[in-house]
Short mmCIF file of C-alpha atoms in Angstrom, two decimals:
data_model
loop_
_atom_site.label_atom_id
_atom_site.label_comp_id
_atom_site.label_asym_id
_atom_site.label_seq_id
_atom_site.Cartn_x
_atom_site.Cartn_y
_atom_site.Cartn_z
CA UNK R 1 -5.42 348.03 32.78
CA UNK R 2 -8.21 345.72 31.22
CA UNK R 3 -7.83 342.05 31.96
CA UNK R 4 -8.73 340.11 28.72
CA UNK R 5 -6.58 336.99 29.79
CA UNK R 6 -7.77 333.51 28.37
CA UNK R 7 -6.97 329.98 29.51
CA UNK R 8 -5.42 327.83 26.71
CA UNK R 9 -7.32 324.90 25.87
CA UNK R 10 -6.14 321.11 25.95
CA UNK R 11 -7.91 318.03 25.45
CA UNK R 12 -8.45 317.14 29.07
CA UNK R 13 -9.90 320.96 29.75
CA UNK R 14 -14.13 320.74 29.96
CA UNK R 15 -15.54 322.69 27.50
CA UNK R 16 -17.99 325.57 28.13
CA UNK R 17 -21.17 326.71 26.59
CA UNK R 18 -21.49 330.53 25.76
CA UNK R 19 -23.66 331.16 28.94
CA UNK R 20 -21.13 328.84 31.32
CA UNK R 21 -17.97 330.55 29.69
CA UNK R 22 -19.77 334.33 30.69
CA UNK R 23 -20.89 332.67 34.01
CA UNK R 24 -17.22 331.86 34.60
CA UNK R 25 -15.61 335.16 32.98
CA UNK R 26 -18.07 337.19 35.35
CA UNK R 27 -16.21 336.07 38.58
CA UNK R 28 -12.83 336.37 37.09
CA UNK R 29 -13.81 340.51 36.65
CA UNK R 30 -15.56 340.20 39.92
CA UNK R 31 -11.95 339.40 41.58
CA UNK R 32 -10.58 341.63 39.25
CA UNK R 33 -12.59 344.54 40.69
CA UNK R 34 -12.20 343.31 44.10
CA UNK R 35 -8.71 343.65 43.87
CA UNK R 36 -8.20 346.93 41.80
CA UNK R 37 -11.31 348.99 43.47
CA UNK R 38 -12.48 347.65 46.49
CA UNK R 39 -8.57 346.41 48.07
CA UNK R 40 -7.34 350.01 48.02
CA UNK R 41 -10.20 351.40 50.25
CA UNK R 42 -9.09 348.84 53.26
CA UNK R 43 -5.95 351.30 53.88
CA UNK R 44 -8.14 354.86 54.48
CA UNK R 45 -10.89 353.31 56.13
CA UNK R 46 -8.32 351.69 59.01
CA UNK R 47 -6.13 355.17 58.90
CA UNK R 48 -9.27 357.53 59.16
CA UNK R 49 -12.02 355.28 61.05
CA UNK R 50 -10.92 352.14 62.88
CA UNK R 51 -7.47 352.71 64.03
CA UNK R 52 -8.74 355.95 65.68
CA UNK R 53 -11.58 353.97 67.46
CA UNK R 54 -9.69 351.38 68.71
CA UNK R 55 -7.22 353.89 70.13
CA UNK R 56 -10.32 355.61 72.05
CA UNK R 57 -11.87 352.47 73.25
CA UNK R 58 -8.38 350.49 74.34
CA UNK R 59 -6.42 353.73 75.24
CA UNK R 60 -3.57 352.39 72.73
CA UNK R 61 -2.82 352.15 69.06
CA UNK R 62 -3.73 348.55 67.46
CA UNK R 63 -0.22 346.87 67.80
CA UNK R 64 -0.95 343.56 65.92
CA UNK R 65 -2.57 341.80 63.22
CA UNK R 66 -4.79 340.36 65.93
CA UNK R 67 -5.87 344.12 67.31
CA UNK R 68 -6.19 345.18 63.58
CA UNK R 69 -8.69 342.70 63.22
CA UNK R 70 -10.83 343.11 65.93
CA UNK R 71 -11.54 346.59 64.81
CA UNK R 72 -11.82 345.85 61.00
CA UNK R 73 -14.36 343.20 61.39
CA UNK R 74 -17.13 346.12 62.82
CA UNK R 75 -16.67 348.20 59.88
CA UNK R 76 -19.15 347.88 57.05
CA UNK R 77 -16.85 348.86 54.47
CA UNK R 78 -14.34 346.11 55.72
CA UNK R 79 -17.65 343.76 56.03
CA UNK R 80 -18.28 344.21 52.24
CA UNK R 81 -14.86 344.00 51.16
CA UNK R 82 -14.88 340.40 52.85
CA UNK R 83 -17.99 339.39 52.26
CA UNK R 84 -17.46 340.01 48.17
CA UNK R 85 -14.42 338.05 48.17
CA UNK R 86 -15.88 335.30 50.01
CA UNK R 87 -18.82 335.48 47.28
CA UNK R 88 -16.35 335.54 44.57
CA UNK R 89 -14.89 332.48 45.73
CA UNK R 90 -18.26 330.63 45.74
CA UNK R 91 -19.47 331.89 42.65
CA UNK R 92 -16.03 330.91 40.89
CA UNK R 93 -16.32 327.22 41.84
CA UNK R 94 -19.97 326.75 41.02
CA UNK R 95 -19.65 328.93 37.73
CA UNK R 96 -17.23 326.10 36.99
CA UNK R 97 -19.12 323.50 38.70
CA UNK R 98 -22.03 323.74 36.74
CA UNK R 99 -20.44 323.41 33.73
CA UNK R 100 -18.02 320.00 34.52
CA UNK R 101 -21.49 318.43 36.03
CA UNK R 102 -23.12 318.97 32.37
CA UNK R 103 -20.39 317.00 31.03
CA UNK R 104 -18.82 314.89 33.23
CA UNK R 105 -19.05 311.27 31.79
CA UNK R 106 -17.57 312.55 28.97
CA UNK R 107 -14.85 314.14 30.51
CA UNK R 108 -13.93 311.05 32.37
CA UNK R 109 -14.17 309.38 29.44
CA UNK R 110 -11.84 311.60 27.75
CA UNK R 111 -9.12 311.81 30.39
CA UNK R 112 -9.30 307.94 30.41
CA UNK R 113 -8.44 307.59 26.72
CA UNK R 114 -5.64 310.24 27.09
CA UNK R 115 -4.17 308.36 29.70
CA UNK R 116 -4.41 305.08 28.04
CA UNK R 117 -2.09 306.29 25.49
CA UNK R 118 0.18 308.18 27.43
CA UNK R 119 3.56 306.12 28.06
CA UNK R 120 4.08 307.89 31.16
CA UNK R 121 3.13 305.89 34.86
CA UNK R 122 -0.23 306.79 36.83
CA UNK R 123 0.10 305.50 40.12
CA UNK R 124 -3.47 304.91 42.11
CA UNK R 125 -2.50 302.76 45.05
CA UNK R 126 -5.43 300.88 46.37
CA UNK R 127 -6.92 301.71 49.71
CA UNK R 128 -4.82 304.96 49.80
CA UNK R 129 -5.97 307.28 53.01
CA UNK R 130 -5.28 310.54 52.27
CA UNK R 131 -4.13 313.09 55.48
CA UNK R 132 -6.90 314.74 57.85
CA UNK R 133 -5.93 318.40 57.08
CA UNK R 134 -6.82 317.77 53.45
CA UNK R 135 -10.05 315.91 53.96
CA UNK R 136 -11.56 317.53 57.71
CA UNK R 137 -12.99 320.84 55.65
CA UNK R 138 -12.97 321.76 51.41
CA UNK R 139 -9.50 323.86 51.49
CA UNK R 140 -10.05 327.62 49.75
CA UNK R 141 -13.87 326.84 49.86
CA UNK R 142 -13.71 323.93 46.49
CA UNK R 143 -16.45 321.82 46.76
CA UNK R 144 -15.45 318.28 47.10
CA UNK R 145 -11.65 319.04 48.25
CA UNK R 146 -8.75 317.48 46.17
CA UNK R 147 -9.87 314.17 47.08
CA UNK R 148 -14.09 313.37 46.63
CA UNK R 149 -14.98 311.39 44.19
CA UNK R 150 -18.36 310.97 42.83
CA UNK R 151 -17.52 307.92 40.00
CA UNK R 152 -15.51 305.38 38.78
CA UNK R 153 -12.00 307.00 37.74
CA UNK R 154 -13.22 310.36 38.52
CA UNK R 155 -11.60 313.38 37.95
CA UNK R 156 -14.20 316.29 38.36
CA UNK R 157 -12.35 318.05 41.38
CA UNK R 158 -9.15 318.15 39.09
CA UNK R 159 -11.38 319.53 36.12
CA UNK R 160 -12.68 322.37 38.74
CA UNK R 161 -9.43 322.70 40.19
CA UNK R 162 -7.83 323.62 36.43
CA UNK R 163 -10.58 325.59 35.54
CA UNK R 164 -11.29 327.37 38.99
CA UNK R 165 -7.64 328.09 39.66
CA UNK R 166 -7.45 330.00 36.57
CA UNK R 167 -10.40 332.44 37.59
CA UNK R 168 -8.99 332.44 40.83
CA UNK R 169 -5.43 333.52 39.45
CA UNK R 170 -7.53 335.73 36.98
CA UNK R 171 -4.86 334.70 34.32
CA UNK R 172 -1.84 335.83 36.26
CA UNK R 173 -0.24 332.89 36.19
CA UNK R 174 -0.65 332.42 32.27
CA UNK R 175 -2.64 330.68 29.76
CA UNK R 176 -1.66 327.05 31.33
CA UNK R 177 -1.69 327.61 35.11
CA UNK R 178 2.03 327.26 35.34
CA UNK R 179 3.63 330.32 36.02
CA UNK R 180 5.11 329.25 39.40
CA UNK R 181 6.85 326.56 38.21
CA UNK R 182 7.82 328.21 35.13
CA UNK R 183 9.49 330.69 37.04
CA UNK R 184 11.23 328.43 39.55
CA UNK R 185 12.87 326.44 36.67
CA UNK R 186 13.64 330.27 35.19
CA UNK R 187 15.28 331.07 38.60
CA UNK R 188 17.19 327.54 38.38
CA UNK R 189 18.36 328.14 34.35
CA UNK R 190 19.48 331.74 35.75
CA UNK R 191 21.37 330.96 39.08
CA UNK R 192 22.47 327.33 38.22
CA UNK R 193 22.84 327.14 34.72
CA UNK R 194 25.32 323.90 35.09
CA UNK R 195 22.62 322.39 37.36
CA UNK R 196 20.78 319.29 35.44
CA UNK R 197 18.74 317.34 37.51
CA UNK R 198 18.17 313.59 36.17
CA UNK R 199 15.25 312.91 38.58
CA UNK R 200 12.15 315.62 39.56
CA UNK R 201 9.54 315.20 42.37
CA UNK R 202 7.14 317.61 42.55
CA UNK R 203 5.27 317.43 45.85
CA UNK R 204 1.47 318.16 46.16
CA UNK R 205 1.02 318.56 42.41
CA UNK R 206 -2.54 318.70 42.17
CA UNK R 207 -3.08 318.63 38.35
CA UNK R 208 0.54 319.55 37.54
CA UNK R 209 -0.06 322.77 36.57
CA UNK R 210 3.80 323.53 37.91
CA UNK R 211 4.90 319.98 36.96
CA UNK R 212 4.55 320.09 33.51
CA UNK R 213 7.49 323.67 32.94
CA UNK R 214 10.05 320.98 34.42
CA UNK R 215 9.40 318.20 31.73
CA UNK R 216 9.60 321.26 29.17
CA UNK R 217 13.05 322.66 30.27
CA UNK R 218 14.63 319.35 31.45
CA UNK R 219 13.15 317.09 28.95
CA UNK R 220 15.92 314.43 29.85
CA UNK R 221 14.73 314.39 33.35
CA UNK R 222 12.46 311.80 34.65
CA UNK R 223 9.72 314.06 36.61
CA UNK R 224 7.34 312.73 39.03
CA UNK R 225 4.39 314.74 40.03
CA UNK R 226 2.79 313.45 43.68
CA UNK R 227 -0.63 314.34 45.53
CA UNK R 228 -3.02 313.00 47.81
CA UNK R 229 -5.93 313.46 45.69
CA UNK R 230 -6.80 310.55 43.31
CA UNK R 231 -9.13 312.66 41.27
CA UNK R 232 -6.57 315.16 41.06
CA UNK R 233 -3.56 312.88 40.02
CA UNK R 234 -5.50 311.06 37.10
CA UNK R 235 -6.57 314.40 35.24
CA UNK R 236 -3.01 315.55 36.03
CA UNK R 237 -1.58 312.37 34.19
CA UNK R 238 -4.45 313.15 31.32
CA UNK R 239 -3.56 316.56 31.41
CA UNK R 240 0.19 316.28 30.60
CA UNK R 241 -0.99 313.47 28.21
CA UNK R 242 -3.09 316.07 26.54
CA UNK R 243 0.18 318.62 26.28
CA UNK R 244 2.46 315.76 25.16
CA UNK R 245 4.55 315.56 27.65
CA UNK R 246 6.00 312.51 29.32
CA UNK R 247 5.31 312.92 33.09
CA UNK R 248 4.64 310.53 35.64
CA UNK R 249 1.90 310.99 38.21
CA UNK R 250 1.31 309.05 41.76
CA UNK R 251 -1.15 309.43 44.75
CA UNK R 252 1.13 309.93 47.32
CA UNK R 253 1.44 311.78 50.33
CA UNK R 254 4.99 313.90 50.33
CA UNK R 255 5.21 313.19 54.39
CA UNK R 256 5.93 309.79 53.33
CA UNK R 257 6.92 308.77 49.47
CA UNK R 258 7.67 305.25 48.64
CA UNK R 259 11.03 306.90 46.58
CA UNK R 260 14.28 305.17 47.71
CA UNK R 261 16.82 307.51 49.32
CA UNK R 262 18.91 309.66 47.33
CA UNK R 263 16.19 309.34 44.33
CA UNK R 264 16.12 312.78 42.81
CA UNK R 265 18.25 315.78 42.04
CA UNK R 266 15.69 318.19 42.72
CA UNK R 267 12.72 318.03 44.95
CA UNK R 268 10.03 320.94 44.52
CA UNK R 269 6.74 322.29 45.90
CA UNK R 270 4.28 325.16 44.91
CA UNK R 271 2.07 326.61 46.78
CA UNK R 272 1.67 323.27 49.01
CA UNK R 273 2.90 323.61 52.41
CA UNK R 274 0.32 326.38 53.71
CA UNK R 275 -2.27 323.48 52.75
CA UNK R 276 -0.86 321.03 55.09
CA UNK R 277 -0.18 321.50 59.10
CA UNK R 278 2.16 322.28 61.68
CA UNK R 279 3.13 318.54 62.25
CA UNK R 280 2.90 317.84 58.23
CA UNK R 281 5.39 320.42 57.38
CA UNK R 282 8.07 319.04 59.31
CA UNK R 283 7.78 315.79 57.77
CA UNK R 284 7.78 316.85 54.45
CA UNK R 285 10.79 318.53 54.73
CA UNK R 286 12.89 315.47 56.25
CA UNK R 287 11.38 313.59 53.49
CA UNK R 288 12.41 315.97 51.08
CA UNK R 289 15.97 315.64 52.71
CA UNK R 290 15.81 311.77 52.52
CA UNK R 291 15.14 311.47 48.71
CA UNK R 292 17.47 314.33 47.81
CA UNK R 293 20.55 313.21 46.38
CA UNK R 294 23.92 314.63 47.50
CA UNK R 295 24.17 318.16 45.29
CA UNK R 296 20.44 318.08 44.91
CA UNK R 297 18.06 320.83 45.67
CA UNK R 298 15.04 321.35 47.68
CA UNK R 299 12.59 324.07 46.68
CA UNK R 300 9.39 325.34 48.11
CA UNK R 301 7.53 328.15 46.02
CA UNK R 302 5.03 329.24 48.74
CA UNK R 303 3.86 332.13 51.09
CA UNK R 304 6.68 334.53 52.94
CA UNK R 305 6.60 334.54 56.23
CA UNK R 306 4.66 337.43 58.43
CA UNK R 307 7.98 338.42 60.26
CA UNK R 308 9.01 340.47 57.20
CA UNK R 309 5.43 342.38 56.80
CA UNK R 310 4.06 345.40 58.78
CA UNK R 311 0.89 344.01 60.89
CA UNK R 312 -1.80 345.74 58.35
CA UNK R 313 -0.08 343.72 55.35
CA UNK R 314 -0.23 340.69 57.88
CA UNK R 315 -3.98 341.46 58.92
CA UNK R 316 -4.74 341.63 54.73
CA UNK R 317 -3.06 338.32 54.19
CA UNK R 318 -4.51 336.61 57.23
CA UNK R 319 -8.10 337.13 55.97
CA UNK R 320 -7.54 333.70 54.00
CA UNK R 321 -7.53 332.02 56.99
CA UNK R 322 -10.37 333.26 58.51
CA UNK R 323 -12.80 333.76 55.26
CA UNK R 324 -11.57 331.23 52.70
CA UNK R 325 -11.12 327.86 54.65
CA UNK R 326 -7.20 328.49 54.85
CA UNK R 327 -6.47 327.24 58.40
CA UNK R 328 -2.94 326.97 58.00
CA UNK R 329 -2.33 329.90 55.77
CA UNK R 330 -1.35 332.37 58.78
CA UNK R 331 0.16 329.71 61.19
CA UNK R 332 2.24 328.56 58.59
CA UNK R 333 3.64 332.04 57.74
CA UNK R 334 4.57 332.27 61.76
CA UNK R 335 6.83 328.97 60.73
CA UNK R 336 10.48 329.34 61.22
CA UNK R 337 11.44 327.69 58.01
CA UNK R 338 15.03 327.96 58.29
CA UNK R 339 15.01 325.70 61.83
CA UNK R 340 12.65 323.38 59.94
CA UNK R 341 15.04 322.66 56.90
CA UNK R 342 18.19 322.31 59.56
CA UNK R 343 15.93 320.07 61.56
CA UNK R 344 15.61 318.03 58.10
CA UNK R 345 19.29 317.70 58.20
CA UNK R 346 20.25 320.46 55.38
CA UNK R 347 23.17 322.81 57.11
CA UNK R 348 21.80 326.46 57.70
CA UNK R 349 24.39 327.83 55.27
CA UNK R 350 23.19 325.78 52.42
CA UNK R 351 19.58 327.11 53.13
CA UNK R 352 18.03 330.55 52.25
CA UNK R 353 14.87 333.08 50.73
CA UNK R 354 15.03 334.27 47.52
CA UNK R 355 12.52 335.70 45.19
CA UNK R 356 11.82 333.62 41.47
CA UNK R 357 10.58 336.59 39.70
CA UNK R 358 7.59 335.84 37.51
CA UNK R 359 7.76 334.17 34.09
CA UNK R 360 4.24 335.76 32.67
CA UNK R 361 6.11 337.69 30.30
CA UNK R 362 6.80 334.98 28.09
CA UNK R 363 3.42 334.03 27.58
CA UNK R 364 2.32 337.72 25.60
CA UNK R 365 3.34 337.01 22.28
CA UNK R 366 1.39 333.67 21.94
CA UNK R 367 -1.30 333.91 23.80
CA UNK R 368 -5.01 334.69 23.60
CA UNK R 369 -5.88 337.87 25.39
CA UNK R 370 -1.99 338.21 26.71
CA UNK R 371 -1.17 341.47 25.70
CA UNK R 372 2.82 342.67 25.80
CA UNK R 373 1.24 345.35 27.84
CA UNK R 374 -1.01 343.73 29.93
CA UNK R 375 1.77 341.06 30.82
CA UNK R 376 4.30 343.51 31.80
CA UNK R 377 2.00 345.08 34.38
CA UNK R 378 1.25 341.77 36.21
CA UNK R 379 5.05 340.98 36.12
CA UNK R 380 6.29 344.38 37.35
CA UNK R 381 4.00 345.55 39.74
CA UNK R 382 4.58 346.32 43.60
CA UNK R 383 3.88 343.96 46.21
CA UNK R 384 0.33 344.54 47.53
CA UNK R 385 -1.14 342.62 49.86
CA UNK R 386 -4.42 341.05 49.24
CA UNK R 387 -3.84 341.31 45.47
CA UNK R 388 -3.27 337.41 43.64
CA UNK R 389 0.54 336.95 43.23
CA UNK R 390 3.12 339.16 44.47
CA UNK R 391 4.80 341.83 42.21
CA UNK R 392 8.25 341.06 41.89
CA UNK R 393 7.83 337.24 41.86
CA UNK R 394 7.27 334.11 43.73
CA UNK R 395 8.88 333.95 47.26
CA UNK R 396 10.98 330.46 46.93
CA UNK R 397 12.66 328.41 49.72
CA UNK R 398 16.03 326.91 48.91
CA UNK R 399 18.11 324.15 50.39
CA UNK R 400 20.99 322.49 48.57
CA UNK R 401 22.38 318.97 50.26
CA UNK R 402 25.79 319.17 50.36
CA UNK R 403 27.77 316.95 47.77
CA UNK R 404 30.38 315.97 50.51
CA UNK R 405 27.62 314.37 52.52
CA UNK R 406 27.66 311.36 51.75
CA UNK R 407 31.20 311.18 51.98
CA UNK R 408 31.58 312.31 55.42
CA UNK R 409 28.89 309.90 56.81
CA UNK E 1 -20.03 302.66 30.51
CA UNK E 2 -19.70 306.04 28.04
CA UNK E 3 -21.32 309.20 28.85
CA UNK E 4 -23.52 308.41 25.82
CA UNK E 5 -25.05 305.05 26.88
CA UNK E 6 -26.15 306.67 30.53
CA UNK E 7 -29.79 307.55 31.12
CA UNK E 8 -30.44 310.76 32.90
CA UNK E 9 -30.81 309.26 36.20
CA UNK E 10 -27.45 307.35 35.43
CA UNK E 11 -24.94 310.49 35.26
CA UNK E 12 -23.20 311.17 38.11
CA UNK E 13 -23.00 314.57 39.94
CA UNK E 14 -20.19 316.86 40.94
CA UNK E 15 -20.05 318.06 44.85
CA UNK E 16 -21.76 321.64 44.91
CA UNK E 17 -21.11 322.65 48.46
CA UNK E 18 -17.61 323.35 50.14
CA UNK E 19 -17.54 321.59 53.30
CA UNK E 20 -16.71 324.00 56.33
CA UNK E 21 -18.44 326.38 58.63
CA UNK E 22 -19.49 329.86 56.55
CA UNK E 23 -18.50 333.10 58.17
CA UNK E 24 -20.88 335.47 58.90
CA UNK E 25 -19.76 339.05 57.75
CA UNK E 26 -22.81 341.12 58.72
CA UNK E 27 -24.44 342.15 62.12
CA UNK E 28 -27.96 342.24 60.25
CA UNK E 29 -29.21 338.52 60.34
CA UNK E 30 -30.28 337.45 56.77
CA UNK E 31 -27.79 340.27 55.32
CA UNK E 32 -25.09 337.45 54.27
CA UNK E 33 -27.65 335.45 52.60
CA UNK E 34 -28.95 338.41 50.79
CA UNK E 35 -25.52 339.79 49.34
CA UNK E 36 -25.03 336.20 47.76
CA UNK E 37 -28.36 336.13 46.12
CA UNK E 38 -27.73 339.83 44.98
CA UNK E 39 -24.16 338.65 43.55
CA UNK E 40 -25.92 335.61 41.98
CA UNK E 41 -28.44 338.17 40.17
CA UNK E 42 -25.58 340.11 39.32
CA UNK E 43 -23.59 337.17 37.72
CA UNK E 44 -26.63 336.31 35.79
CA UNK E 45 -27.43 339.74 34.67
CA UNK E 46 -23.68 339.36 33.18
CA UNK E 47 -24.49 336.41 31.36
CA UNK E 48 -27.36 337.74 29.85
CA UNK E 49 -25.73 340.78 28.58
CA UNK E 50 -22.93 338.53 27.11
CA UNK E 51 -25.29 336.51 25.41
CA UNK E 52 -27.13 339.62 24.03
CA UNK E 53 -24.04 341.13 22.90
CA UNK E 54 -22.89 338.02 20.90
CA UNK E 55 -26.43 337.21 19.50
CA UNK E 56 -25.83 340.95 18.14
CA UNK E 57 -22.35 340.28 17.25
CA UNK E 58 -23.38 337.08 15.31
CA UNK E 59 -26.83 338.46 13.28
CA UNK E 60 -24.35 341.23 12.49
CA UNK E 61 -21.21 338.80 10.70
CA UNK E 62 -23.95 336.57 9.21
CA UNK E 63 -27.54 336.93 9.59
CA UNK E 64 -27.70 333.03 9.62
CA UNK E 65 -28.03 330.47 12.94
CA UNK E 66 -27.94 332.18 15.96
CA UNK E 67 -27.97 329.75 18.58
CA UNK E 68 -24.98 327.79 16.72
CA UNK E 69 -23.15 330.86 15.89
CA UNK E 70 -23.19 331.89 19.54
CA UNK E 71 -21.95 328.84 20.81
CA UNK E 72 -19.34 328.72 18.33
CA UNK E 73 -18.52 332.66 18.88
CA UNK E 74 -14.85 333.17 19.21
CA UNK E 75 -14.13 336.73 20.69
CA UNK E 76 -11.52 338.69 19.39
CA UNK E 77 -9.34 341.27 21.52
CA UNK E 78 -11.57 344.07 21.29
CA UNK E 79 -14.74 342.18 21.99
CA UNK E 80 -13.14 340.98 25.49
CA UNK E 81 -11.84 344.42 25.82
CA UNK E 82 -15.45 345.67 25.59
CA UNK E 83 -16.76 342.88 28.04
CA UNK E 84 -14.04 343.47 30.61
CA UNK E 85 -14.85 347.38 30.57
CA UNK E 86 -18.82 346.98 30.74
CA UNK E 87 -18.46 344.71 33.63
CA UNK E 88 -15.79 346.76 35.62
CA UNK E 89 -18.30 349.81 35.07
CA UNK E 90 -21.06 347.71 36.13
CA UNK E 91 -19.47 346.76 39.54
CA UNK E 92 -18.41 350.60 40.29
CA UNK E 93 -22.27 351.86 40.05
CA UNK E 94 -23.26 348.59 42.14
CA UNK E 95 -20.82 349.22 44.82
CA UNK E 96 -21.88 351.98 46.53
CA UNK E 97 -21.62 351.23 50.37
CA UNK E 98 -18.79 353.07 52.08
#
């Protein structure tokens, strides 16, 4: 199936020249090629060469992902696969960065203009210090990370994330990069049709990709997106305004927000937790519990735990930890999220993992490059380790705060 | 100050390199850098091919201002598919190692 998915334009998005667009399109193709053609070669290489060599050397078969990795890193096929992945990531950011650099003052001016015309709040506190796990290195090799500023009112890394993530996901998350949020909202509409959140908080929202569907599908709710990256928050606010959606954004740490107790009916996050730390994750769960009203729900859409997978699958997935500046990626999958939720104050009986089916099919009719057939192919794949986006849907951790908790206390 | 009022020297620039140690994949010294260079070349070759493709399409359609035509060119579904097919074929030929 040819992937011709195209990102939808919006007023805050950087505009690419013909050559810039071709450069970017190549990186998307390269990622697709690695996934469709190089990735499937790893299993036979492991089975026919690496596992046998390991057994010969150690007198036993590889037992876990560390054993598998210790053998695979010496194999030339794996070296090419891993190097190609890393280079694709670097080319991807560079292809977008060059385009943003050319038009940065104009993009900043445009974002300022969009934000100024919006009614929704934009909160950037003076002297905010982002946590070290975000600034110590540039997560997923994105130059500048989420927080760097190179100009007044800078939005550059926000713009970089918006376009770069589209290429990274190869369009699998839809023309507006919003499949995760859209899928969780669909899940709620299906499983909790009477749930009408008055206030919604999206933690670690970056540029608001997943935040906006909540406003779209719960138009009467007050929606807040928070993130530690100032340029991301500014860009998110301008982007939402460009879509005509009234969503509030604030630069804030999900470990310690400034919202009052029991303020929100729904607290969500999307691919946030694996970019935090072993110390921050329990604090984020506790903070979500604190700001949730009785009867409210906490939903984290992130990576499924390792204990559900075989060692070879774990090994493939853990490549992100080793090669893509994702230091917490593997460790997060070893965390006991039930225990974390319980420690945060939730009852174990009110906590579960479930799958929110991908909403990508909804895009098929309207969006450029999204044929019905290709969208179906993305949504209905089986899970394959190392492919972007799980087949079947997104793994979600759901915890509900009981209604009677307030009465009992 | 908006972008229009800025001189070239005054314009801000984005950060081009990611913080964090770059892993080494190959045993042979210099191989990692060589692979990166090869893929940058491959990328640029694809850009050129795309540009030529655009030029031909524009010329065929109008025979008018090619440069302006290329910037304004909208790829239709068929064109997107042709390009993607060509890129995938190119990478199949490039990736001969196993």
